[in-house]
Amino acid sequence: MVALESTIIAHGLPYPQNLEVAQELEATVRDAGAVPATIAVVDGRPCIGLAAATLEKLAKDGRSFRKAGATDLGVMMATGKNAATTVSATAVLAARAGIRVFATGGIGGVHRGDSLDVSNDLTTLAKTPIAIVSAGAKAILDLPRTLEMLETLGVLTIGYRTDEFPAFYTVRSGLRLEHFAGTPTDLANILHKHWDDLGNTGGVLVANPIPAEASLDERLITRAIDDALASAVSHGITGKALTPHLLAHLAEATGGGSVRANRALAKNNAKVAAELALAYTPTVEGRLTQRTLLSPYPN
Ligand code: PSU
Ligand code: MN
């Protein structure tokens, strides 16, 4: 099984592209032979896998879904809220359902400047046993600090067919990675050693670069990011609203180019995640065990 998050749908991408992306990610996982589970909280119930109509509501009416990180989940459930789950919340719910592989676009991280805005994604990943396939961290962040923080927190970061930390919209960041894997089997072998043999209980970040043909021009995206950051400062936008504001600004500044790139890299991550899920749990018995762990919540 492959977990997919819902914040990218409700708050990260504009309608109707967000619905197309959500459906495309599920189809990509299925085409590769795995089972997708898009995760969200609906009327207070954590749902591991969403009905088609719920996915549509999430995309069309994203604003009616709160943005929930891992820390917020208990409140969302106790008060019966609708909530889109960020990487951190999705990771926690997926891990509880026995899912070990998760695909997203880019994880949250350390924001630029000295606001001390560090995504809950990093600290949750440090203690949640799941492998997240991601095109590095979002380029709007401070990538060197994000990578340092991952190391400090003990999150194993593996470059997938790259020895550099990817920069989300572009392939390279200039930041070297210590670990590398070239195939899903190589990745799965590392996960078996890391979790099953050594008893590690933390997350693993599989850093999978955007396909070169879909990557954006570096100068163009750098300028757009600087603009977006300046706009957030002048509007006084901070905290949870910051990432959605920056992404919306980038979409406009690049004439939709950032949305197309985001879509391409997310799809590529879903494919690698499905291949990894199959390589990590190769037996039918293993897969059946995983499915019986899933919660039967309807949505
Ligand atoms: N990746 C994307 N688009 C997104 C996000 C990630 O390509 O919208 C979302 C994820 O849900 C991630 C969240 O967990 O942004 C991080 O938000 P914050 O920086 O507020 O922690
Ligand atoms: Mn934040």
PDB file of C-alpha atoms and ligand atoms in Angstrom:
ATOM      1  CA  MET A   1       0.000   0.000   0.000  1.00  0.00           C
ATOM      2  CA  VAL A   2       1.087   3.573  -0.597  1.00  0.00           C
ATOM      3  CA  ALA A   3      -0.187   6.459   1.527  1.00  0.00           C
ATOM      4  CA  LEU A   4      -0.951   9.792  -0.156  1.00  0.00           C
ATOM      5  CA  GLU A   5      -1.528  13.085   1.656  1.00  0.00           C
ATOM      6  CA  SER A   6      -4.468  15.445   1.284  1.00  0.00           C
ATOM      7  CA  THR A   7      -3.063  18.899   2.136  1.00  0.00           C
ATOM      8  CA  ILE A   8      -1.424  19.138  -1.270  1.00  0.00           C
ATOM      9  CA  ILE A   9      -4.954  18.691  -2.708  1.00  0.00           C
ATOM     10  CA  ALA A  10      -6.916  20.974  -0.386  1.00  0.00           C
ATOM     11  CA  HIS A  11      -4.347  23.733   0.165  1.00  0.00           C
ATOM     12  CA  GLY A  12      -1.352  23.187  -2.116  1.00  0.00           C
ATOM     13  CA  LEU A  13      -2.752  23.224  -5.656  1.00  0.00           C
ATOM     14  CA  PRO A  14      -5.562  25.120  -7.399  1.00  0.00           C
ATOM     15  CA  TYR A  15      -8.835  23.509  -8.541  1.00  0.00           C
ATOM     16  CA  PRO A  16      -9.314  21.689 -10.932  1.00  0.00           C
ATOM     17  CA  GLN A  17      -5.655  20.667 -11.309  1.00  0.00           C
ATOM     18  CA  ASN A  18      -5.666  19.474  -7.692  1.00  0.00           C
ATOM     19  CA  LEU A  19      -8.405  16.918  -8.416  1.00  0.00           C
ATOM     20  CA  GLU A  20      -6.623  15.751 -11.543  1.00  0.00           C
ATOM     21  CA  VAL A  21      -3.409  15.344  -9.555  1.00  0.00           C
ATOM     22  CA  ALA A  22      -5.176  13.458  -6.743  1.00  0.00           C
ATOM     23  CA  GLN A  23      -6.734  11.023  -9.211  1.00  0.00           C
ATOM     24  CA  GLU A  24      -3.557  10.731 -11.232  1.00  0.00           C
ATOM     25  CA  LEU A  25      -1.482   9.867  -8.156  1.00  0.00           C
ATOM     26  CA  GLU A  26      -3.907   7.106  -7.172  1.00  0.00           C
ATOM     27  CA  ALA A  27      -3.915   5.765 -10.750  1.00  0.00           C
ATOM     28  CA  THR A  28      -0.113   5.822 -10.892  1.00  0.00           C
ATOM     29  CA  VAL A  29       0.130   3.731  -7.723  1.00  0.00           C
ATOM     30  CA  ARG A  30      -2.472   1.283  -9.064  1.00  0.00           C
ATOM     31  CA  ASP A  31      -0.790   0.996 -12.475  1.00  0.00           C
ATOM     32  CA  ALA A  32       2.433   0.030 -10.726  1.00  0.00           C
ATOM     33  CA  GLY A  33       0.579  -2.798  -8.941  1.00  0.00           C
ATOM     34  CA  ALA A  34       0.149  -1.310  -5.456  1.00  0.00           C
ATOM     35  CA  VAL A  35      -2.915   0.048  -3.611  1.00  0.00           C
ATOM     36  CA  PRO A  36      -3.209   3.816  -3.002  1.00  0.00           C
ATOM     37  CA  ALA A  37      -4.648   5.211   0.233  1.00  0.00           C
ATOM     38  CA  THR A  38      -5.274   8.952   0.238  1.00  0.00           C
ATOM     39  CA  ILE A  39      -5.614  10.013   3.857  1.00  0.00           C
ATOM     40  CA  ALA A  40      -7.784  12.754   5.401  1.00  0.00           C
ATOM     41  CA  VAL A  41     -10.011  13.330   8.433  1.00  0.00           C
ATOM     42  CA  VAL A  42     -13.706  13.379   7.469  1.00  0.00           C
ATOM     43  CA  ASP A  43     -16.269  14.383  10.117  1.00  0.00           C
ATOM     44  CA  GLY A  44     -13.688  13.588  12.749  1.00  0.00           C
ATOM     45  CA  ARG A  45     -12.882  10.156  11.368  1.00  0.00           C
ATOM     46  CA  PRO A  46      -9.401   9.414  10.088  1.00  0.00           C
ATOM     47  CA  CYS A  47      -9.899   7.820   6.666  1.00  0.00           C
ATOM     48  CA  ILE A  48      -7.260   5.575   5.123  1.00  0.00           C
ATOM     49  CA  GLY A  49      -8.403   5.715   1.511  1.00  0.00           C
ATOM     50  CA  LEU A  50     -11.100   8.104   0.308  1.00  0.00           C
ATOM     51  CA  ALA A  51     -14.274   7.541  -1.697  1.00  0.00           C
ATOM     52  CA  ALA A  52     -14.299   9.278  -5.101  1.00  0.00           C
ATOM     53  CA  ALA A  53     -16.892  11.815  -3.915  1.00  0.00           C
ATOM     54  CA  THR A  54     -14.817  12.686  -0.829  1.00  0.00           C
ATOM     55  CA  LEU A  55     -11.726  13.233  -2.961  1.00  0.00           C
ATOM     56  CA  GLU A  56     -13.774  15.544  -5.161  1.00  0.00           C
ATOM     57  CA  LYS A  57     -15.066  17.527  -2.189  1.00  0.00           C
ATOM     58  CA  LEU A  58     -11.548  17.854  -0.836  1.00  0.00           C
ATOM     59  CA  ALA A  59     -10.407  19.326  -4.162  1.00  0.00           C
ATOM     60  CA  LYS A  60     -13.433  21.572  -4.858  1.00  0.00           C
ATOM     61  CA  ASP A  61     -14.064  22.765  -1.363  1.00  0.00           C
ATOM     62  CA  GLY A  62     -10.538  22.585   0.071  1.00  0.00           C
ATOM     63  CA  ARG A  63     -11.093  25.652   2.259  1.00  0.00           C
ATOM     64  CA  SER A  64     -13.699  23.779   4.285  1.00  0.00           C
ATOM     65  CA  PHE A  65     -10.990  21.327   5.339  1.00  0.00           C
ATOM     66  CA  ARG A  66      -8.634  22.501   8.060  1.00  0.00           C
ATOM     67  CA  LYS A  67      -4.907  21.932   7.540  1.00  0.00           C
ATOM     68  CA  ALA A  68      -3.965  19.366  10.169  1.00  0.00           C
ATOM     69  CA  GLY A  69      -0.467  18.411  11.205  1.00  0.00           C
ATOM     70  CA  ALA A  70       0.239  15.385  13.399  1.00  0.00           C
ATOM     71  CA  THR A  71      -0.226  17.395  16.600  1.00  0.00           C
ATOM     72  CA  ASP A  72      -3.678  18.609  15.537  1.00  0.00           C
ATOM     73  CA  LEU A  73      -5.198  15.195  14.799  1.00  0.00           C
ATOM     74  CA  GLY A  74      -6.700  14.435  18.210  1.00  0.00           C
ATOM     75  CA  VAL A  75      -8.521  17.771  18.265  1.00  0.00           C
ATOM     76  CA  MET A  76      -9.859  17.285  14.717  1.00  0.00           C
ATOM     77  CA  MET A  77     -11.178  13.849  15.692  1.00  0.00           C
ATOM     78  CA  ALA A  78     -12.672  14.859  19.029  1.00  0.00           C
ATOM     79  CA  THR A  79     -14.466  17.853  17.520  1.00  0.00           C
ATOM     80  CA  GLY A  80     -15.696  16.071  14.379  1.00  0.00           C
ATOM     81  CA  LYS A  81     -13.851  18.287  11.899  1.00  0.00           C
ATOM     82  CA  ASN A  82     -12.999  17.845   8.251  1.00  0.00           C
ATOM     83  CA  ALA A  83      -9.238  18.134   7.900  1.00  0.00           C
ATOM     84  CA  ALA A  84      -6.691  17.721   5.174  1.00  0.00           C
ATOM     85  CA  THR A  85      -3.627  15.956   6.535  1.00  0.00           C
ATOM     86  CA  THR A  86      -0.127  17.330   6.001  1.00  0.00           C
ATOM     87  CA  VAL A  87       2.869  15.058   5.580  1.00  0.00           C
ATOM     88  CA  SER A  88       3.219  14.742   9.364  1.00  0.00           C
ATOM     89  CA  ALA A  89      -0.437  13.854  10.026  1.00  0.00           C
ATOM     90  CA  THR A  90      -0.574  11.510   7.039  1.00  0.00           C
ATOM     91  CA  ALA A  91       2.589   9.753   8.197  1.00  0.00           C
ATOM     92  CA  VAL A  92       1.164   9.146  11.680  1.00  0.00           C
ATOM     93  CA  LEU A  93      -2.179   7.791  10.419  1.00  0.00           C
ATOM     94  CA  ALA A  94      -0.531   5.674   7.725  1.00  0.00           C
ATOM     95  CA  ALA A  95       1.957   4.153  10.165  1.00  0.00           C
ATOM     96  CA  ARG A  96      -0.882   3.274  12.552  1.00  0.00           C
ATOM     97  CA  ALA A  97      -2.629   1.506   9.671  1.00  0.00           C
ATOM     98  CA  GLY A  98       0.518  -0.533   9.010  1.00  0.00           C
ATOM     99  CA  ILE A  99       1.517   1.312   5.824  1.00  0.00           C
ATOM    100  CA  ARG A 100       5.284   1.730   5.440  1.00  0.00           C
ATOM    101  CA  VAL A 101       5.530   3.768   2.226  1.00  0.00           C
ATOM    102  CA  PHE A 102       4.157   7.227   1.497  1.00  0.00           C
ATOM    103  CA  ALA A 103       4.444   9.478  -1.557  1.00  0.00           C
ATOM    104  CA  THR A 104       4.178  13.264  -1.545  1.00  0.00           C
ATOM    105  CA  GLY A 105       5.504  16.186  -3.571  1.00  0.00           C
ATOM    106  CA  GLY A 106       7.921  17.715  -1.131  1.00  0.00           C
ATOM    107  CA  ILE A 107       8.013  17.546   2.653  1.00  0.00           C
ATOM    108  CA  GLY A 108       7.920  20.641   4.805  1.00  0.00           C
ATOM    109  CA  GLY A 109      11.129  21.798   6.462  1.00  0.00           C
ATOM    110  CA  VAL A 110      12.966  24.778   7.882  1.00  0.00           C
ATOM    111  CA  HIS A 111      11.597  28.041   6.495  1.00  0.00           C
ATOM    112  CA  ARG A 112      14.011  30.764   5.424  1.00  0.00           C
ATOM    113  CA  GLY A 113      14.871  33.655   7.707  1.00  0.00           C
ATOM    114  CA  ASP A 114      14.957  33.580  11.484  1.00  0.00           C
ATOM    115  CA  SER A 115      11.266  33.004  12.300  1.00  0.00           C
ATOM    116  CA  LEU A 116      12.032  29.549  13.768  1.00  0.00           C
ATOM    117  CA  ASP A 117       9.232  28.201  11.565  1.00  0.00           C
ATOM    118  CA  VAL A 118      10.175  24.542  11.248  1.00  0.00           C
ATOM    119  CA  SER A 119       7.577  22.183   9.823  1.00  0.00           C
ATOM    120  CA  ASN A 120       6.077  19.576  12.098  1.00  0.00           C
ATOM    121  CA  ASP A 121       6.917  17.202   9.215  1.00  0.00           C
ATOM    122  CA  LEU A 122      10.543  16.967  10.356  1.00  0.00           C
ATOM    123  CA  THR A 123       9.996  16.170  14.021  1.00  0.00           C
ATOM    124  CA  THR A 124       7.188  13.723  13.209  1.00  0.00           C
ATOM    125  CA  LEU A 125       9.278  11.974  10.579  1.00  0.00           C
ATOM    126  CA  ALA A 126      11.977  11.510  13.211  1.00  0.00           C
ATOM    127  CA  LYS A 127       9.704   9.229  15.243  1.00  0.00           C
ATOM    128  CA  THR A 128       7.338   7.671  12.700  1.00  0.00           C
ATOM    129  CA  PRO A 129       8.335   4.453  10.924  1.00  0.00           C
ATOM    130  CA  ILE A 130       7.508   5.282   7.350  1.00  0.00           C
ATOM    131  CA  ALA A 131       9.466   5.862   4.156  1.00  0.00           C
ATOM    132  CA  ILE A 132       8.474   9.069   2.380  1.00  0.00           C
ATOM    133  CA  VAL A 133       9.262   9.434  -1.296  1.00  0.00           C
ATOM    134  CA  SER A 134       9.647  13.160  -1.900  1.00  0.00           C
ATOM    135  CA  ALA A 135      11.438  15.495  -4.337  1.00  0.00           C
ATOM    136  CA  GLY A 136      13.496  16.767  -1.418  1.00  0.00           C
ATOM    137  CA  ALA A 137      11.869  19.575   0.511  1.00  0.00           C
ATOM    138  CA  LYS A 138       9.927  22.423  -1.083  1.00  0.00           C
ATOM    139  CA  ALA A 139      12.242  24.963  -2.722  1.00  0.00           C
ATOM    140  CA  ILE A 140      10.596  27.831  -0.827  1.00  0.00           C
ATOM    141  CA  LEU A 141      12.440  26.531   2.257  1.00  0.00           C
ATOM    142  CA  ASP A 142      15.982  26.864   3.527  1.00  0.00           C
ATOM    143  CA  LEU A 143      17.337  23.634   2.030  1.00  0.00           C
ATOM    144  CA  PRO A 144      20.777  23.533   3.734  1.00  0.00           C
ATOM    145  CA  ARG A 145      19.143  24.001   7.143  1.00  0.00           C
ATOM    146  CA  THR A 146      16.427  21.453   6.322  1.00  0.00           C
ATOM    147  CA  LEU A 147      19.061  18.867   5.459  1.00  0.00           C
ATOM    148  CA  GLU A 148      21.027  19.619   8.653  1.00  0.00           C
ATOM    149  CA  MET A 149      17.856  19.282  10.702  1.00  0.00           C
ATOM    150  CA  LEU A 150      17.054  15.910   9.118  1.00  0.00           C
ATOM    151  CA  GLU A 151      20.500  14.732  10.156  1.00  0.00           C
ATOM    152  CA  THR A 152      20.139  16.078  13.692  1.00  0.00           C
ATOM    153  CA  LEU A 153      16.775  14.350  14.059  1.00  0.00           C
ATOM    154  CA  GLY A 154      18.161  11.054  12.810  1.00  0.00           C
ATOM    155  CA  VAL A 155      16.008  10.845   9.694  1.00  0.00           C
ATOM    156  CA  LEU A 156      17.821   8.595   7.238  1.00  0.00           C
ATOM    157  CA  THR A 157      17.908  10.447   3.908  1.00  0.00           C
ATOM    158  CA  ILE A 158      18.636   8.412   0.792  1.00  0.00           C
ATOM    159  CA  GLY A 159      19.101   9.868  -2.682  1.00  0.00           C
ATOM    160  CA  TYR A 160      17.210   7.831  -5.244  1.00  0.00           C
ATOM    161  CA  ARG A 161      19.438   7.719  -8.314  1.00  0.00           C
ATOM    162  CA  THR A 162      21.088  10.937  -7.176  1.00  0.00           C
ATOM    163  CA  ASP A 163      23.864  11.925  -4.787  1.00  0.00           C
ATOM    164  CA  GLU A 164      22.408  15.403  -4.247  1.00  0.00           C
ATOM    165  CA  PHE A 165      19.443  16.620  -2.235  1.00  0.00           C
ATOM    166  CA  PRO A 166      16.865  17.538  -4.909  1.00  0.00           C
ATOM    167  CA  ALA A 167      15.526  21.114  -4.939  1.00  0.00           C
ATOM    168  CA  PHE A 168      11.867  20.254  -5.677  1.00  0.00           C
ATOM    169  CA  TYR A 169      11.306  22.220  -8.929  1.00  0.00           C
ATOM    170  CA  THR A 170      14.861  21.524 -10.079  1.00  0.00           C
ATOM    171  CA  VAL A 171      17.017  18.408 -10.021  1.00  0.00           C
ATOM    172  CA  ARG A 172      20.029  19.740  -8.118  1.00  0.00           C
ATOM    173  CA  SER A 173      20.637  21.809  -5.009  1.00  0.00           C
ATOM    174  CA  GLY A 174      24.398  21.430  -4.729  1.00  0.00           C
ATOM    175  CA  LEU A 175      23.871  19.758  -1.324  1.00  0.00           C
ATOM    176  CA  ARG A 176      25.549  16.365  -1.175  1.00  0.00           C
ATOM    177  CA  LEU A 177      23.799  13.315   0.218  1.00  0.00           C
ATOM    178  CA  GLU A 178      25.717  10.618   1.974  1.00  0.00           C
ATOM    179  CA  HIS A 179      23.480   7.716   0.945  1.00  0.00           C
ATOM    180  CA  PHE A 180      22.298   6.532  -2.410  1.00  0.00           C
ATOM    181  CA  ALA A 181      20.097   3.774  -3.852  1.00  0.00           C
ATOM    182  CA  GLY A 182      19.701   2.856  -7.494  1.00  0.00           C
ATOM    183  CA  THR A 183      16.694   0.491  -7.523  1.00  0.00           C
ATOM    184  CA  PRO A 184      13.526  -0.177  -5.486  1.00  0.00           C
ATOM    185  CA  THR A 185      15.128  -3.425  -4.312  1.00  0.00           C
ATOM    186  CA  ASP A 186      18.180  -1.542  -3.017  1.00  0.00           C
ATOM    187  CA  LEU A 187      15.843   0.810  -1.149  1.00  0.00           C
ATOM    188  CA  ALA A 188      13.794  -2.066   0.273  1.00  0.00           C
ATOM    189  CA  ASN A 189      16.968  -3.827   1.472  1.00  0.00           C
ATOM    190  CA  ILE A 190      18.012  -0.687   3.337  1.00  0.00           C
ATOM    191  CA  LEU A 191      14.548  -0.429   4.946  1.00  0.00           C
ATOM    192  CA  HIS A 192      14.686  -4.060   6.080  1.00  0.00           C
ATOM    193  CA  LYS A 193      18.079  -3.503   7.732  1.00  0.00           C
ATOM    194  CA  HIS A 194      17.151  -0.106   9.157  1.00  0.00           C
ATOM    195  CA  TRP A 195      13.795  -1.104  10.671  1.00  0.00           C
ATOM    196  CA  ASP A 196      13.516  -4.859  10.905  1.00  0.00           C
ATOM    197  CA  ASP A 197      17.105  -5.836  11.759  1.00  0.00           C
ATOM    198  CA  LEU A 198      18.228  -2.780  13.732  1.00  0.00           C
ATOM    199  CA  GLY A 199      14.895  -1.906  15.325  1.00  0.00           C
ATOM    200  CA  ASN A 200      14.978   1.749  14.283  1.00  0.00           C
ATOM    201  CA  THR A 201      11.594   3.356  14.728  1.00  0.00           C
ATOM    202  CA  GLY A 202      12.067   6.579  12.802  1.00  0.00           C
ATOM    203  CA  GLY A 203      11.233   7.657   9.285  1.00  0.00           C
ATOM    204  CA  VAL A 204      13.240   7.501   6.105  1.00  0.00           C
ATOM    205  CA  LEU A 205      13.283  10.166   3.431  1.00  0.00           C
ATOM    206  CA  VAL A 206      13.710   8.891  -0.113  1.00  0.00           C
ATOM    207  CA  ALA A 207      14.872  11.932  -2.054  1.00  0.00           C
ATOM    208  CA  ASN A 208      13.689  11.468  -5.614  1.00  0.00           C
ATOM    209  CA  PRO A 209      14.445  14.345  -8.024  1.00  0.00           C
ATOM    210  CA  ILE A 210      11.934  15.795 -10.463  1.00  0.00           C
ATOM    211  CA  PRO A 211      12.294  14.184 -13.928  1.00  0.00           C
ATOM    212  CA  ALA A 212      14.792  16.388 -15.816  1.00  0.00           C
ATOM    213  CA  GLU A 213      12.355  17.098 -18.678  1.00  0.00           C
ATOM    214  CA  ALA A 214       9.800  18.542 -16.235  1.00  0.00           C
ATOM    215  CA  SER A 215      12.203  20.657 -14.169  1.00  0.00           C
ATOM    216  CA  LEU A 216      11.874  24.445 -14.182  1.00  0.00           C
ATOM    217  CA  ASP A 217      14.496  26.955 -15.210  1.00  0.00           C
ATOM    218  CA  GLU A 218      16.521  27.637 -12.106  1.00  0.00           C
ATOM    219  CA  ARG A 219      16.805  31.400 -12.524  1.00  0.00           C
ATOM    220  CA  LEU A 220      13.102  31.764 -13.247  1.00  0.00           C
ATOM    221  CA  ILE A 221      12.012  29.791 -10.211  1.00  0.00           C
ATOM    222  CA  THR A 222      14.574  31.463  -7.932  1.00  0.00           C
ATOM    223  CA  ARG A 223      13.213  34.882  -8.889  1.00  0.00           C
ATOM    224  CA  ALA A 224       9.607  33.734  -8.432  1.00  0.00           C
ATOM    225  CA  ILE A 225      10.422  32.332  -4.974  1.00  0.00           C
ATOM    226  CA  ASP A 226      12.083  35.592  -3.907  1.00  0.00           C
ATOM    227  CA  ASP A 227       8.972  37.467  -5.077  1.00  0.00           C
ATOM    228  CA  ALA A 228       6.669  35.079  -3.232  1.00  0.00           C
ATOM    229  CA  LEU A 229       8.672  35.431  -0.014  1.00  0.00           C
ATOM    230  CA  ALA A 230       8.578  39.232  -0.287  1.00  0.00           C
ATOM    231  CA  SER A 231       4.816  39.118  -0.821  1.00  0.00           C
ATOM    232  CA  ALA A 232       4.338  36.953   2.284  1.00  0.00           C
ATOM    233  CA  VAL A 233       6.368  39.444   4.341  1.00  0.00           C
ATOM    234  CA  SER A 234       4.424  42.440   3.030  1.00  0.00           C
ATOM    235  CA  HIS A 235       1.075  40.715   3.717  1.00  0.00           C
ATOM    236  CA  GLY A 236       2.247  39.629   7.176  1.00  0.00           C
ATOM    237  CA  ILE A 237       1.591  35.972   6.420  1.00  0.00           C
ATOM    238  CA  THR A 238       3.174  33.446   8.788  1.00  0.00           C
ATOM    239  CA  GLY A 239       2.545  30.019  10.300  1.00  0.00           C
ATOM    240  CA  LYS A 240       0.269  27.523   8.607  1.00  0.00           C
ATOM    241  CA  ALA A 241      -0.896  29.993   5.984  1.00  0.00           C
ATOM    242  CA  LEU A 242       2.647  30.580   4.754  1.00  0.00           C
ATOM    243  CA  THR A 243       3.210  27.474   2.611  1.00  0.00           C
ATOM    244  CA  PRO A 244      -0.173  27.734   0.791  1.00  0.00           C
ATOM    245  CA  HIS A 245       0.430  31.468   0.193  1.00  0.00           C
ATOM    246  CA  LEU A 246       3.887  30.885  -1.275  1.00  0.00           C
ATOM    247  CA  LEU A 247       2.689  28.043  -3.513  1.00  0.00           C
ATOM    248  CA  ALA A 248      -0.252  30.107  -4.828  1.00  0.00           C
ATOM    249  CA  HIS A 249       2.051  33.029  -5.537  1.00  0.00           C
ATOM    250  CA  LEU A 250       4.508  30.802  -7.401  1.00  0.00           C
ATOM    251  CA  ALA A 251       1.716  29.324  -9.527  1.00  0.00           C
ATOM    252  CA  GLU A 252       0.734  32.808 -10.614  1.00  0.00           C
ATOM    253  CA  ALA A 253       4.273  34.088 -11.142  1.00  0.00           C
ATOM    254  CA  THR A 254       5.215  31.097 -13.322  1.00  0.00           C
ATOM    255  CA  GLY A 255       1.980  31.107 -15.348  1.00  0.00           C
ATOM    256  CA  GLY A 256       1.089  27.659 -13.986  1.00  0.00           C
ATOM    257  CA  GLY A 257       4.608  26.309 -14.588  1.00  0.00           C
ATOM    258  CA  SER A 258       5.134  25.513 -10.907  1.00  0.00           C
ATOM    259  CA  VAL A 259       1.861  23.563 -10.815  1.00  0.00           C
ATOM    260  CA  ARG A 260       2.885  21.502 -13.849  1.00  0.00           C
ATOM    261  CA  ALA A 261       6.280  20.775 -12.306  1.00  0.00           C
ATOM    262  CA  ASN A 262       4.696  19.905  -8.943  1.00  0.00           C
ATOM    263  CA  ARG A 263       2.375  17.507 -10.701  1.00  0.00           C
ATOM    264  CA  ALA A 264       5.168  15.796 -12.634  1.00  0.00           C
ATOM    265  CA  LEU A 265       7.358  15.308  -9.584  1.00  0.00           C
ATOM    266  CA  ALA A 266       4.473  14.078  -7.416  1.00  0.00           C
ATOM    267  CA  LYS A 267       3.534  11.520 -10.072  1.00  0.00           C
ATOM    268  CA  ASN A 268       7.132  10.355 -10.304  1.00  0.00           C
ATOM    269  CA  ASN A 269       7.219   9.993  -6.516  1.00  0.00           C
ATOM    270  CA  ALA A 270       4.001   7.935  -6.535  1.00  0.00           C
ATOM    271  CA  LYS A 271       5.512   5.554  -9.071  1.00  0.00           C
ATOM    272  CA  VAL A 272       8.737   5.042  -7.106  1.00  0.00           C
ATOM    273  CA  ALA A 273       6.744   4.664  -3.868  1.00  0.00           C
ATOM    274  CA  ALA A 274       4.588   1.919  -5.423  1.00  0.00           C
ATOM    275  CA  GLU A 275       7.688   0.096  -6.669  1.00  0.00           C
ATOM    276  CA  LEU A 276       9.248   0.401  -3.231  1.00  0.00           C
ATOM    277  CA  ALA A 277       6.092  -0.854  -1.476  1.00  0.00           C
ATOM    278  CA  LEU A 278       6.086  -3.949  -3.679  1.00  0.00           C
ATOM    279  CA  ALA A 279       9.802  -4.554  -3.147  1.00  0.00           C
ATOM    280  CA  TYR A 280       9.511  -4.107   0.635  1.00  0.00           C
ATOM    281  CA  THR A 281       6.473  -6.377   1.050  1.00  0.00           C
ATOM    282  CA  PRO A 282       6.975  -8.935  -1.692  1.00  0.00           C
ATOM    283  CA  THR A 283       4.781 -11.769  -0.391  1.00  0.00           C
ATOM    284  CA  VAL A 284       1.022 -12.100  -0.678  1.00  0.00           C
ATOM    285  CA  GLU A 285       0.858 -13.016   3.039  1.00  0.00           C
ATOM    286  CA  GLY A 286       2.631  -9.799   3.957  1.00  0.00           C
ATOM    287  CA  ARG A 287       0.244  -7.764   1.867  1.00  0.00           C
ATOM    288  CA  LEU A 288      -2.836  -9.440   3.350  1.00  0.00           C
ATOM    289  CA  THR A 289      -1.597  -8.744   6.875  1.00  0.00           C
ATOM    290  CA  GLN A 290      -1.226  -5.127   5.923  1.00  0.00           C
ATOM    291  CA  ARG A 291      -4.744  -4.887   4.543  1.00  0.00           C
ATOM    292  CA  THR A 292      -6.343  -6.392   7.642  1.00  0.00           C
ATOM    293  CA  LEU A 293      -4.666  -3.658   9.689  1.00  0.00           C
ATOM    294  CA  LEU A 294      -6.570  -1.001   7.781  1.00  0.00           C
ATOM    295  CA  SER A 295      -9.387   0.721   9.580  1.00  0.00           C
ATOM    296  CA  PRO A 296     -12.821   0.013   8.122  1.00  0.00           C
ATOM    297  CA  TYR A 297     -14.046   3.604   8.406  1.00  0.00           C
ATOM    298  CA  PRO A 298     -16.432   4.423   5.548  1.00  0.00           C
ATOM    299  CA  ASN A 299     -16.305   7.945   4.112  1.00  0.00           C
TER     300      ASN A 299
HETATM  301  N1  PSU B   1       4.224  19.238  -0.918  1.00  0.00           N
HETATM  302  C1  PSU B   1       3.656  19.807  -1.997  1.00  0.00           C
HETATM  303  N2  PSU B   1       2.604  20.668  -1.800  1.00  0.00           N
HETATM  304  C2  PSU B   1       2.101  20.883  -0.539  1.00  0.00           C
HETATM  305  C3  PSU B   1       2.696  20.255   0.594  1.00  0.00           C
HETATM  306  C4  PSU B   1       3.761  19.460   0.334  1.00  0.00           C
HETATM  307  O1  PSU B   1       4.093  19.577  -3.134  1.00  0.00           O
HETATM  308  O2  PSU B   1       1.125  21.610  -0.412  1.00  0.00           O
HETATM  309  C5  PSU B   1       2.141  20.434   1.982  1.00  0.00           C
HETATM  310  C6  PSU B   1       2.393  19.127   2.749  1.00  0.00           C
HETATM  311  O3  PSU B   1       1.163  18.689   3.253  1.00  0.00           O
HETATM  312  C7  PSU B   1       3.350  19.498   3.843  1.00  0.00           C
HETATM  313  C8  PSU B   1       2.901  20.898   4.137  1.00  0.00           C
HETATM  314  O4  PSU B   1       3.282  18.632   4.936  1.00  0.00           O
HETATM  315  O5  PSU B   1       2.712  21.444   2.819  1.00  0.00           O
HETATM  316  C9  PSU B   1       3.919  21.645   4.979  1.00  0.00           C
HETATM  317  O6  PSU B   1       3.308  22.755   5.561  1.00  0.00           O
HETATM  318  P1  PSU B   1       4.060  23.582   6.714  1.00  0.00           P
HETATM  319  O7  PSU B   1       5.251  24.197   6.026  1.00  0.00           O
HETATM  320  O8  PSU B   1       3.060  24.612   7.186  1.00  0.00           O
HETATM  321  O9  PSU B   1       4.432  22.586   7.765  1.00  0.00           O
HETATM  322 MN    MN B   2       5.140  26.004   9.758  1.00  0.00          MN
END
